[in-house]
Amino acid sequence: MCCCRTCPPRAAGCGARWSGRCSSSPGDMWNYGIGMDWAGLLVERIAGCSLGEYLRAHVFEPLQMHSTGFAPRADAIRAALYARQAGGSLASAPNAPNPDRDFDAGGAGLYATPRDVLRLLQSILRAAQGSTQEVLQPQTVAEARRNQIGLLEVRDLPTCAPERSSDLVMSPDTKKWSHFGLLHLEAQPGGRSANSISWAGIANTFFWIDFEAGLAAVAFAQSLPFLDPSVLALVGRYERCLYAGLRAG
């Protein structure tokens, strides 16, 4: 993805977020960038409303995702955030709302619950199975879930903030990218099928959709750093138990 130096009018207060140099020429490599933020601004320009308003009308309300939005509900009970300490214990970590948010970013910033996220994943799964009553049509899901980067590969992402994230090292079967996230080209032993998609958030919030098995799953830990080995082990056990139950009937 490419960072552009020109700052869109609505994002004029975003500073360095919109002023970085390109890490490569477009099409030369995959990178974790701000492409989805630009896509969100494009939606706003076409729809004539904020991204939050558009998503509320076309995604959140149709799917009854009543706890999802760019600002937490006034009556919401926000989950605490914890950080792993040097000795292995967990301690409470700062988790205040972002005071600098001045636009609805397409790439980050939503508040939600695991139940709401699962409602969205289930809708995508139903569309993949042929339902035309979802927020995305079957042909849209079919296009979005395929490899979008051709012969390029998703690269490892070394951390620039070890207190927030460990290095992200991709396994050989997760080197492709779909519009939904990582595309797993091979089945996982005891787990998800080939051509599943997945991604995760910084607070160790994981999701995946297994189109072949007809399964969508979430696992939210609400802890730092991202890719904490203890959390990864727990999510791995969770996945294996889910699929063991499926195979047992």
Short mmCIF file of C-alpha atoms in Angstrom, two decimals, residues 95-239:
data_model
loop_
_atom_site.label_atom_id
_atom_site.label_comp_id
_atom_site.label_asym_id
_atom_site.label_seq_id
_atom_site.Cartn_x
_atom_site.Cartn_y
_atom_site.Cartn_z
CA ASN A 95 -7.42 2.62 27.65
CA ALA A 96 -8.96 6.06 27.27
CA PRO A 97 -10.87 7.02 24.10
CA ASN A 98 -8.64 8.51 21.43
CA PRO A 99 -8.72 12.28 22.09
CA ASP A 100 -7.08 13.10 18.75
CA ARG A 101 -9.60 11.37 16.45
CA ASP A 102 -10.94 14.01 14.07
CA PHE A 103 -12.32 11.78 11.31
CA ASP A 104 -13.75 8.29 10.85
CA ALA A 105 -10.82 6.15 9.72
CA GLY A 106 -11.52 3.26 7.36
CA GLY A 107 -8.61 1.29 8.79
CA ALA A 108 -9.09 1.56 12.56
CA GLY A 109 -11.04 3.15 15.38
CA LEU A 110 -14.33 1.29 15.75
CA TYR A 111 -15.66 0.26 19.13
CA ALA A 112 -17.51 -3.07 19.09
CA THR A 113 -18.26 -6.24 21.01
CA PRO A 114 -17.30 -9.81 20.08
CA ARG A 115 -21.00 -10.52 19.47
CA ASP A 116 -21.30 -7.62 17.03
CA VAL A 117 -18.17 -8.65 15.13
CA LEU A 118 -19.50 -12.18 14.91
CA ARG A 119 -22.77 -10.88 13.44
CA LEU A 120 -20.76 -9.30 10.60
CA LEU A 121 -18.68 -12.43 10.00
CA GLN A 122 -21.80 -14.61 9.94
CA SER A 123 -23.38 -12.30 7.38
CA ILE A 124 -20.31 -12.60 5.15
CA LEU A 125 -20.43 -16.37 5.55
CA ARG A 126 -24.12 -16.52 4.62
CA ALA A 127 -23.46 -14.40 1.53
CA ALA A 128 -20.66 -16.78 0.54
CA GLN A 129 -23.21 -19.60 0.80
CA GLY A 130 -25.54 -17.79 -1.61
CA SER A 131 -27.78 -15.57 0.54
CA THR A 132 -28.77 -12.33 -1.20
CA GLN A 133 -30.26 -10.82 1.97
CA GLU A 134 -26.94 -9.71 3.47
CA VAL A 135 -25.00 -6.44 3.58
CA LEU A 136 -22.70 -7.87 0.88
CA GLN A 137 -23.85 -9.79 -2.18
CA PRO A 138 -22.49 -13.28 -2.98
CA GLN A 139 -20.48 -12.02 -5.96
CA THR A 140 -18.90 -9.30 -3.82
CA VAL A 141 -17.81 -11.81 -1.19
CA ALA A 142 -16.48 -14.17 -3.88
CA GLU A 143 -14.30 -11.39 -5.25
CA ALA A 144 -13.22 -10.06 -1.85
CA ARG A 145 -12.05 -13.41 -0.48
CA ARG A 146 -9.71 -14.28 -3.36
CA ASN A 147 -5.99 -13.45 -3.55
CA GLN A 148 -5.65 -9.74 -4.30
CA ILE A 149 -1.86 -9.43 -4.58
CA GLY A 150 -1.02 -11.85 -7.38
CA LEU A 151 2.54 -13.17 -7.12
CA LEU A 152 3.44 -10.80 -4.28
CA GLU A 153 3.63 -12.15 -0.74
CA VAL A 154 2.56 -10.75 2.61
CA ARG A 155 5.78 -9.86 4.35
CA ASP A 156 6.80 -10.20 7.98
CA LEU A 157 6.25 -7.05 10.06
CA PRO A 158 8.96 -6.30 12.65
CA THR A 159 7.62 -4.32 15.58
CA CYS A 160 8.47 -0.67 16.13
CA ALA A 161 6.87 -0.65 19.62
CA PRO A 162 7.70 -3.88 21.54
CA GLU A 163 5.50 -2.87 24.47
CA ARG A 164 2.49 -2.91 22.12
CA SER A 165 3.33 -5.69 19.65
CA SER A 166 5.73 -8.53 19.05
CA ASP A 167 7.18 -9.16 15.60
CA LEU A 168 4.60 -10.54 13.16
CA VAL A 169 6.14 -13.53 11.37
CA MET A 170 3.98 -15.04 8.65
CA SER A 171 3.77 -18.81 8.25
CA PRO A 172 4.36 -20.15 4.72
CA ASP A 173 0.65 -20.74 4.08
CA THR A 174 -0.41 -17.17 4.96
CA LYS A 175 1.56 -15.22 2.38
CA LYS A 176 -1.44 -13.98 0.40
CA TRP A 177 -3.92 -11.18 1.05
CA SER A 178 -7.64 -10.86 0.38
CA HIS A 179 -9.90 -7.84 0.86
CA PHE A 180 -10.97 -9.48 4.14
CA GLY A 181 -7.44 -10.04 5.49
CA LEU A 182 -4.93 -12.86 5.41
CA LEU A 183 -5.72 -15.67 2.99
CA HIS A 184 -4.72 -19.13 4.24
CA LEU A 185 -3.87 -21.21 1.20
CA GLU A 186 -3.47 -24.44 3.15
CA ALA A 187 -5.50 -26.16 5.84
CA GLN A 188 -4.21 -25.94 9.41
CA PRO A 189 -3.63 -29.23 11.25
CA GLY A 190 -6.65 -29.74 13.48
CA GLY A 191 -8.04 -26.33 12.53
CA ARG A 192 -9.26 -24.06 9.75
CA SER A 193 -9.65 -25.19 6.15
CA ALA A 194 -7.72 -24.02 3.11
CA ASN A 195 -8.82 -20.65 1.71
CA SER A 196 -10.00 -19.38 5.09
CA ILE A 197 -9.39 -15.73 5.90
CA SER A 198 -8.32 -14.12 9.17
CA TRP A 199 -6.93 -11.02 10.79
CA ALA A 200 -6.50 -9.51 14.26
CA GLY A 201 -6.37 -6.27 16.22
CA ILE A 202 -3.61 -4.80 18.36
CA ALA A 203 -5.30 -5.88 21.65
CA ASN A 204 -5.07 -9.56 20.67
CA THR A 205 -8.53 -9.60 19.11
CA PHE A 206 -8.65 -12.38 16.51
CA PHE A 207 -11.21 -13.47 13.94
CA TRP A 208 -11.44 -15.93 11.08
CA ILE A 209 -13.96 -17.21 8.55
CA ASP A 210 -13.72 -20.79 7.33
CA PHE A 211 -15.86 -20.87 4.19
CA GLU A 212 -15.47 -24.60 3.61
CA ALA A 213 -16.47 -25.58 7.15
CA GLY A 214 -19.19 -22.91 7.36
CA LEU A 215 -17.68 -21.45 10.51
CA ALA A 216 -16.91 -17.93 11.72
CA ALA A 217 -15.08 -17.36 14.99
CA VAL A 218 -13.74 -14.57 17.22
CA ALA A 219 -11.35 -14.61 20.18
CA PHE A 220 -10.83 -11.32 22.04
CA ALA A 221 -8.22 -11.13 24.81
CA GLN A 222 -8.04 -7.32 25.32
CA SER A 223 -4.36 -7.42 26.24
CA LEU A 224 -0.94 -6.21 25.13
CA PRO A 225 1.46 -6.83 23.55
CA PHE A 226 -0.08 -8.12 20.33
CA LEU A 227 0.91 -11.75 19.62
CA ASP A 228 1.51 -12.51 23.30
CA PRO A 229 2.60 -16.21 23.31
CA SER A 230 0.14 -17.05 26.09
CA VAL A 231 -2.76 -15.59 24.11
CA LEU A 232 -1.65 -17.31 20.90
CA ALA A 233 -1.55 -20.63 22.75
CA LEU A 234 -5.07 -20.05 24.11
CA VAL A 235 -6.45 -19.09 20.69
CA GLY A 236 -4.79 -22.18 19.21
CA ARG A 237 -6.47 -24.43 21.78
CA TYR A 238 -9.79 -22.69 21.17
CA GLU A 239 -9.50 -23.31 17.42
#
